[in-house]
Amino acid sequence: MSANLANIYAELMRRYGEDYTITYGPPPTYLSSIAGASEVGKKIVLVFKEDRNAASRIKTTPKKFVEKKEGSTDLDLTGSPLKDDCIVDAIADLSLDLQLVNSTAWKLEEEFQRGVAVDKARGIICSEHFQHADGVGSVWFLCDGSDHGQTQLLQYEFNKTHFSRGILSYQGVLPAFMVTTQSLVRQHSAVPTETTIENRYQVNPHMTLRCSWATSAPQPLLVNLRDCEVALSHTFRVGDCSPLTQDFMNQLRILVFIREDIVSYHKDEQQDAGRDPTYRCGHGIDMDELRESINKTMTDVSGLMEHYSSGAAEFDIEEVVHRAKGRRLTDLTDKLWELLKCCGSYKDLKMAFNMLFQCAARCNIVNTPTNKNRLAEIITELANRRLAIPCLSGAEALELLLEVGLEKVYKDYEFIYTESKMCSTNLLKETSETADGTSPQNVPQLRKSLHNAVRGDATPGAGIRKTLLHLDADSRVVGDKYGDEDVAGIKNSYFDEHESMERISKLFQIHCTMEHLLMIHIHLNLPNVYSDVCSELLKKTPKLVEAIDDQLSDVMDIHLAAHYVREHLDGKEPYSRHITMKSLNKFRELQTTFYFNSENICPPELAQCFQCDDKELVKERTYHSWLYRKIRTLK
């Protein structure tokens, strides 16, 4: 099919390439919205004129802005005060409360597109050589709207069995109350045998509720909140992270930076480029102060019995996120993460670990670590006189810090999800385990030997301090990614490049799910759907994340039962409507698509060509309206 359409494109280029700009590729964004993505397909041939001089007049692509009026609801997520009951009414008239302008992002090249004269476009379509072209697919002509019907696009669909033409025209601006079943059926010019309807309700600039259904009724209802399919879409962008959740996102950024520095160091090491690792996340701390903090953290007995638990109290997710930011850390390595990440350089970080190891070997440790990471194992071994003070080399200090950080950040999210009773911890668990539930390859044997050493089991040499001389070949870690499989001895750290990326990606997925839940809670307050949202989002395979920047985003699109949102949307005018009516007999199929949107979805310079009227400042909602009519008849 694509090859046949490409042949038509080549023929048009040969005949009209000097007079018009002709492209072969994805349809314009506004065409997909108006006619429907399923109707226009993935690739079309588009004929138009191009005005590159418009670049000097176009400074930036218009974006949404929020105009805050007296008495309007503030949709900004700041975390305080709590807003459980304020947003439900905000859907009432978002054309007034939000003042969204040009929120549909179009491509930059679409701002340079201009229409051709309607009669010239029709002349090409009616020519014999055009209609006899061999191919399958649609050719669209962007028109200048100079005719009485303000034609925006003409379509000729090449089909083996049918003669198919389409016309898309701009209908101007009209109040919402004028969109009625009677008027639509009258414009369709026949009794519809099938009608599909999609209404979109804009909750905020990044959240949309879509209600869709199909009916064979001759006079279909234009609003159906009883048995429609409801989909909730929300886009979270890292750059829009609120003060409430910014601390958690910053922790994820630190983990990503540490991992990047570890991988970079090992790659340079493979290329024999000798250098010290770098650490770029800490703001710096006085080393004497750090030594004192480490000693206090490991020996302080105060607060051991205090647990930051809510008991039987119930908190919503927004309150729990507040509490999570100040939750009491009970495990030693979690506390050490907060201290060690403050180091200003890798030299200081390595020195801090040396202080830590000396303290563990000489002091009476009260806060025995319970976490399951390599640093906890080393501290326990040192405290029980089973291990000589390690000498960290290469990027081992960073690798230890990364593993500790991954576990601490996971606990932060675990606290949020369990305290707010959003889901069980099974959905949050890391994906590093294999399908049969075993631990990563090569790790169990070594960790088991260390565990036995701590317990004092009757194993050969259990009472002797472990050094490199007492290890046999079975204790070696083989298959290491960086080629040190022949190096004997206890590994000071466990680092796997792919596993670490998987764990960070899972944490990012958990964070994004938290952001989606917060937005649902604050803007819709639908507590009954939280469990379903968690289950659907967290069961997906995490998207691998190599870097976290402000442009990184995550899109949620989940289906809800209609009764969850019925009372919220009842009596509210949709932000946009997409209605398609079809009538057919043995010889002809008539399809009419009506598209209404509270904003003009076309680029501003292009919209001027269709004499687009600006909306007046009126109280009721008004729509920009388009009509797409397509007729197919048997050849």
XYZ file of C-alpha atoms in Angstrom, residues 94-589:
496
model
C -12.955 25.175 32.144
C -13.231 27.496 29.153
C -13.505 30.279 31.728
C -11.432 28.959 34.617
C -8.425 27.739 32.643
C -8.417 29.957 29.543
C -6.452 27.335 27.636
C -5.063 28.791 24.427
C -3.536 26.755 21.601
C -2.759 23.826 23.897
C -2.618 21.341 21.026
C 1.010 21.344 19.983
C 1.469 21.330 16.224
C 4.715 20.734 14.443
C 6.879 23.668 13.492
C 6.723 22.893 9.776
C 2.926 23.098 9.921
C 3.200 26.804 10.730
C 4.633 27.411 7.255
C 1.884 25.586 5.362
C -0.573 27.629 3.256
C -3.531 26.540 1.175
C -3.853 26.409 -2.605
C -6.855 27.828 -4.460
C -9.867 25.523 -4.098
C -10.683 25.524 -7.833
C -7.094 24.582 -8.733
C -7.151 21.711 -6.238
C -10.429 20.475 -7.706
C -8.956 20.794 -11.194
C -6.097 18.456 -10.306
C -8.453 15.956 -8.670
C -10.807 15.907 -11.668
C -8.030 15.476 -14.227
C -8.013 12.134 -16.009
C -4.366 11.326 -15.382
C -4.857 11.870 -11.626
C -7.921 9.672 -11.233
C -6.386 6.871 -13.283
C -3.251 6.704 -11.157
C -2.511 3.238 -9.826
C -2.320 3.156 -6.033
C -4.065 2.831 -2.682
C -4.252 5.610 -0.091
C -5.275 9.248 0.319
C -4.051 12.441 -1.307
C -5.058 15.611 0.557
C -5.006 19.164 -0.799
C -4.685 21.983 1.741
C -6.981 24.762 0.472
C -7.154 28.483 1.140
C -10.832 28.513 2.189
C -11.697 31.099 -0.439
C -14.934 29.344 -1.415
C -18.294 29.829 0.246
C -17.951 26.647 2.321
C -14.512 27.620 3.680
C -12.963 24.377 2.441
C -9.840 23.567 4.402
C -8.859 20.206 2.914
C -9.930 18.151 -0.107
C -9.354 14.408 -0.068
C -9.159 11.915 -2.897
C -8.872 8.327 -1.713
C -7.518 5.814 -4.206
C -9.503 2.606 -3.808
C -9.813 -0.477 -6.021
C -13.568 -0.909 -5.577
C -14.981 2.477 -4.595
C -14.958 6.057 -5.787
C -14.137 7.991 -2.609
C -13.956 11.752 -1.973
C -13.730 13.791 1.214
C -14.142 17.460 2.112
C -13.069 19.044 5.387
C -14.295 22.565 6.065
C -14.128 25.033 8.917
C -17.571 25.898 10.289
C -16.663 28.842 12.504
C -17.427 29.438 16.164
C -20.735 28.493 17.763
C -22.103 28.275 21.326
C -22.251 24.840 22.918
C -26.044 24.880 23.213
C -26.309 24.878 19.416
C -24.708 21.426 19.221
C -27.834 19.257 19.165
C -28.757 15.862 17.754
C -31.303 17.410 15.408
C -28.829 19.851 13.883
C -26.187 17.153 13.382
C -28.588 14.682 11.751
C -29.816 17.473 9.497
C -26.265 18.249 8.382
C -25.600 14.554 7.873
C -28.545 14.599 5.413
C -29.718 11.080 6.322
C -30.824 8.972 9.254
C -27.585 7.588 10.745
C -27.306 3.817 11.044
C -24.238 4.066 13.273
C -22.899 6.905 15.405
C -19.656 6.975 17.396
C -19.089 9.732 19.918
C -16.083 10.784 21.977
C -16.378 13.600 24.505
C -13.266 14.948 26.193
C -13.337 16.761 29.515
C -10.209 18.744 30.324
C -9.492 18.487 34.045
C -6.257 20.468 33.849
C -3.705 21.159 31.087
C -2.224 17.663 31.503
C -5.251 15.578 32.503
C -8.168 14.531 30.280
C -11.231 12.315 30.717
C -12.452 10.672 27.499
C -15.979 9.269 27.338
C -16.749 7.261 24.184
C -19.520 4.969 22.952
C -21.272 3.795 19.783
C -24.999 3.677 19.081
C -27.358 2.747 16.249
C -30.144 5.047 17.469
C -31.562 7.364 14.773
C -31.513 10.242 17.312
C -28.397 9.492 19.392
C -27.728 11.101 22.757
C -24.727 13.436 22.628
C -23.889 12.868 26.318
C -23.902 9.418 27.840
C -22.483 8.914 31.326
C -24.240 5.601 31.975
C -22.639 2.970 29.770
C -19.821 4.818 28.023
C -16.190 3.784 28.094
C -14.157 6.170 30.231
C -10.403 6.638 29.824
C -8.314 8.869 32.066
C -5.173 10.328 30.502
C -2.508 12.190 32.434
C 0.973 13.264 31.386
C 3.621 13.780 34.053
C 6.706 15.688 32.959
C 9.790 15.740 35.179
C 10.177 19.480 34.620
C 6.735 20.033 36.176
C 7.622 18.230 39.411
C 6.040 20.098 42.340
C 7.748 21.128 45.605
C 5.846 18.293 47.280
C 7.660 15.578 45.312
C 10.820 17.390 44.194
C 12.988 15.870 46.943
C 12.179 12.336 45.801
C 12.905 13.186 42.174
C 16.221 14.759 43.183
C 17.194 11.515 44.935
C 16.508 9.653 41.705
C 18.651 12.149 39.808
C 21.522 11.515 42.253
C 21.253 7.759 41.714
C 21.348 8.266 37.948
C 24.406 10.529 38.201
C 26.253 8.050 40.436
C 25.507 5.209 38.036
C 26.659 7.319 35.062
C 29.963 8.055 36.808
C 30.497 4.370 37.631
C 29.822 3.246 34.058
C 31.982 6.042 32.649
C 34.868 5.066 34.924
C 34.711 1.391 33.945
C 34.599 2.240 30.248
C 37.688 4.415 30.596
C 39.348 1.653 32.583
C 38.700 -0.819 29.766
C 40.430 1.590 27.385
C 43.407 1.898 29.740
C 42.611 5.546 30.406
C 43.723 5.783 34.015
C 41.851 8.317 36.121
C 40.086 8.625 39.445
C 36.286 8.284 39.522
C 34.245 11.444 39.948
C 31.446 12.252 42.364
C 29.374 15.330 41.513
C 26.246 15.164 43.652
C 27.307 16.403 47.093
C 27.419 20.013 48.226
C 30.397 19.321 50.507
C 30.750 18.712 54.238
C 33.508 19.286 56.798
C 35.302 15.972 57.248
C 35.670 16.339 61.035
C 31.956 17.015 61.239
C 31.303 13.997 59.016
C 33.505 11.773 61.236
C 31.566 12.865 64.311
C 28.223 12.270 62.532
C 29.255 8.777 61.422
C 30.388 7.825 64.952
C 27.166 9.194 66.436
C 25.006 7.417 63.873
C 26.624 4.054 64.577
C 26.763 4.306 68.377
C 23.805 6.503 69.362
C 21.214 4.585 71.387
C 18.552 7.277 71.428
C 15.472 6.772 69.318
C 16.047 3.070 68.700
C 12.599 2.156 69.956
C 10.816 5.049 68.265
C 9.123 4.043 65.050
C 7.478 6.581 62.824
C 4.256 4.632 62.441
C 0.721 5.837 62.093
C -0.863 2.878 63.829
C -4.492 2.583 62.885
C -4.705 6.154 61.547
C -5.553 6.602 57.903
C -3.951 9.259 55.728
C -4.511 10.214 52.113
C -1.616 10.069 49.702
C -0.901 13.803 49.824
C -0.532 13.740 53.614
C 1.605 10.602 53.442
C 4.012 12.192 50.944
C 4.391 15.089 53.386
C 5.146 12.648 56.198
C 7.529 10.602 54.053
C 9.762 13.639 53.548
C 10.394 13.733 57.315
C 10.050 10.079 58.222
C 12.428 8.690 60.847
C 15.149 6.502 59.356
C 15.627 3.351 61.433
C 18.247 1.393 59.513
C 21.915 2.286 59.738
C 22.703 2.282 56.011
C 19.702 4.511 55.285
C 21.103 7.054 57.743
C 24.573 6.691 56.242
C 23.164 7.435 52.771
C 22.029 10.832 54.001
C 25.533 11.525 55.327
C 27.727 10.024 52.618
C 25.921 11.638 49.677
C 26.916 15.067 51.067
C 30.600 14.506 50.300
C 31.931 17.110 47.893
C 34.297 14.875 45.897
C 35.227 11.265 45.325
C 38.314 11.741 47.488
C 36.147 12.834 50.400
C 33.697 10.003 49.753
C 36.472 7.415 49.862
C 37.832 8.997 53.051
C 34.337 8.872 54.571
C 34.081 5.139 53.888
C 37.476 4.620 55.541
C 36.207 6.495 58.617
C 33.113 4.328 58.581
C 35.067 1.067 58.382
C 37.426 2.099 61.196
C 34.484 3.029 63.389
C 32.797 -0.306 62.674
C 35.997 -2.213 63.582
C 36.805 -0.322 66.786
C 33.525 0.873 68.262
C 30.703 -0.957 69.908
C 28.038 -0.630 67.192
C 24.583 -0.240 68.653
C 22.693 0.347 65.401
C 23.377 -3.001 63.754
C 22.352 -2.770 60.071
C 19.400 -4.858 58.956
C 19.369 -3.881 55.288
C 20.321 -6.367 52.582
C 23.147 -4.498 50.880
C 26.872 -5.032 50.608
C 27.765 -2.137 52.943
C 25.577 -3.650 55.677
C 27.401 -6.962 55.223
C 30.822 -5.300 55.496
C 29.846 -3.339 58.625
C 28.472 -6.488 60.269
C 31.592 -8.442 59.343
C 33.854 -5.730 60.755
C 31.821 -5.454 63.941
C 32.040 -9.215 64.478
C 35.776 -9.238 63.741
C 35.283 -11.430 60.676
C 36.848 -9.118 58.147
C 39.897 -6.933 57.864
C 39.285 -3.256 57.093
C 38.644 -3.134 53.333
C 40.709 -0.961 51.062
C 38.359 0.393 48.408
C 39.739 0.690 44.899
C 38.421 1.812 41.548
C 34.811 2.947 41.750
C 33.896 0.700 44.687
C 33.015 3.635 46.933
C 30.510 4.871 44.334
C 29.174 1.354 43.850
C 28.576 0.895 47.578
C 26.900 4.291 47.759
C 24.662 3.491 44.781
C 23.441 0.231 46.295
C 22.698 1.918 49.627
C 20.871 4.751 47.886
C 18.760 2.410 45.781
C 17.542 0.643 48.914
C 16.882 3.837 50.864
C 14.908 5.459 48.038
C 12.897 2.267 47.585
C 11.980 2.417 51.276
C 10.761 5.999 50.853
C 8.295 4.911 48.183
C 7.379 1.770 50.121
C 6.452 3.993 53.083
C 4.253 6.171 50.861
C 2.378 3.312 49.231
C 1.859 1.244 52.389
C 0.924 4.143 54.683
C -1.598 5.462 52.176
C -2.815 1.855 51.576
C -2.568 2.313 47.805
C -1.254 -1.159 47.037
C 0.720 -4.068 48.435
C 4.500 -4.017 48.415
C 4.550 -6.911 45.911
C 3.906 -4.408 43.106
C 6.883 -2.300 44.181
C 9.502 -5.021 44.333
C 12.543 -4.851 42.111
C 12.617 -6.789 38.852
C 16.209 -8.003 39.227
C 15.075 -11.471 40.302
C 14.847 -14.142 37.669
C 11.646 -15.830 36.580
C 12.031 -18.720 39.037
C 12.416 -16.333 41.957
C 16.142 -16.844 42.501
C 18.663 -14.099 43.100
C 20.912 -12.713 40.352
C 23.491 -15.083 38.984
C 26.776 -15.538 40.895
C 25.630 -13.577 43.964
C 23.942 -16.237 46.173
C 27.018 -18.334 46.877
C 29.164 -15.438 48.023
C 26.432 -13.825 50.078
C 25.612 -17.151 51.692
C 29.219 -17.566 52.777
C 29.235 -14.112 54.306
C 25.943 -14.827 56.070
C 27.350 -18.025 57.537
C 30.399 -16.126 58.727
C 28.211 -13.651 60.609
C 26.164 -16.445 62.222
C 29.286 -18.291 63.237
C 28.181 -21.538 61.624
C 30.508 -24.494 61.717
C 32.235 -23.830 58.447
C 35.943 -24.279 57.786
C 37.868 -21.313 59.104
C 34.753 -19.674 60.593
C 36.634 -18.377 63.598
C 39.383 -16.764 61.547
C 39.285 -13.216 60.237
C 38.658 -13.460 56.512
C 41.420 -12.213 54.245
C 42.234 -12.826 50.620
C 44.516 -15.712 51.654
C 41.667 -17.770 53.109
C 39.382 -17.732 50.099
C 39.092 -20.677 47.781
C 38.268 -20.560 44.105
C 34.552 -21.175 44.742
C 34.207 -17.748 46.370
C 35.225 -15.845 43.284
C 32.696 -13.820 41.387
C 32.849 -14.963 37.775
C 31.438 -13.508 34.625
C 31.897 -9.898 35.733
C 30.974 -7.434 33.029
C 34.206 -5.476 33.292
C 36.554 -8.402 32.822
C 38.001 -8.906 36.328
C 36.784 -12.513 36.633
C 40.295 -13.694 37.417
C 40.681 -11.424 40.451
C 40.407 -13.514 43.610
C 38.932 -12.252 46.856
C 35.820 -10.915 48.488
C 34.191 -8.294 46.325
C 33.892 -5.004 48.156
C 30.870 -4.155 46.036
C 28.372 -5.776 43.717
C 27.673 -3.709 40.624
C 25.973 -4.800 37.448
C 25.404 -2.166 34.796
C 22.143 -3.603 33.474
C 20.694 -4.557 36.850
C 21.349 -1.085 38.254
C 19.563 0.501 35.277
C 16.602 -1.826 35.806
C 16.342 -0.879 39.475
C 16.535 2.847 38.776
C 13.966 2.464 35.993
C 11.630 0.639 38.381
C 12.029 3.437 40.942
C 11.243 6.012 38.259
C 8.125 4.036 37.321
C 7.085 3.979 40.992
C 7.645 7.736 41.247
C 5.609 8.453 38.109
C 2.781 6.301 39.434
C 2.867 8.349 42.646
C 2.657 11.566 40.601
C -0.352 10.227 38.659
C -2.078 9.211 41.894
C -1.472 12.620 43.428
C -3.002 14.341 40.421
C -6.057 12.059 40.525
C -6.419 12.674 44.260
C -6.066 16.438 44.091
C -7.993 17.134 40.902
C -10.662 14.417 40.938
C -10.578 12.810 44.404
C -11.413 9.284 43.233
C -10.102 7.063 46.076
C -11.856 3.962 44.756
C -9.693 3.837 41.626
C -6.264 4.104 43.276
C -5.805 0.350 43.648
C -6.677 -0.246 39.986
C -4.341 2.536 38.874
C -1.444 1.114 40.908
C -2.065 -2.402 39.639
C -2.233 -1.364 35.988
C 0.740 1.017 36.018
C 3.148 -0.932 38.232
C 2.601 -4.253 36.475
C 3.884 -2.810 33.214
C 7.479 -3.487 32.249
C 9.412 -0.363 33.299
C 10.750 1.805 30.509
C 14.549 1.781 30.802
C 15.768 5.194 31.918
C 19.386 6.120 31.296
C 19.014 9.794 32.211
C 16.448 11.953 34.013
C 16.027 15.422 32.554
C 13.225 17.989 32.628
C 11.861 16.827 29.265
C 11.397 13.219 30.366
C 7.715 12.381 30.688
C 5.395 9.513 31.518
C 1.888 9.105 30.115
C -0.901 7.333 31.969
C -3.907 6.136 29.980
C -6.216 3.844 31.946
C -9.854 2.803 31.689
C -12.296 3.537 34.503
C -15.851 2.496 35.225
C -18.292 5.235 34.222
C -19.900 5.459 37.673
C -16.628 6.752 39.180
C -16.808 10.021 37.223
C -20.532 10.310 36.499
C -21.397 12.800 39.216
C -18.275 14.849 38.465
C -19.158 15.271 34.779
C -22.943 15.418 34.983
C -24.146 18.723 33.574
C -20.692 19.770 32.390
C -20.011 20.669 28.761
C -17.188 18.625 27.181
C -14.021 20.465 26.278
C -14.062 18.834 22.846
C -16.411 16.547 20.917
C -15.760 14.105 18.089
C -18.947 12.735 16.526
C -19.050 10.472 13.455
C -22.328 9.496 11.768
C -22.541 6.823 9.073
C -25.313 5.839 6.673
C -24.955 3.199 3.992
C -26.816 1.144 1.408
C -25.739 -1.258 -1.331
C -24.269 1.475 -3.509
C -23.165 4.341 -1.284
C -21.652 5.038 2.107
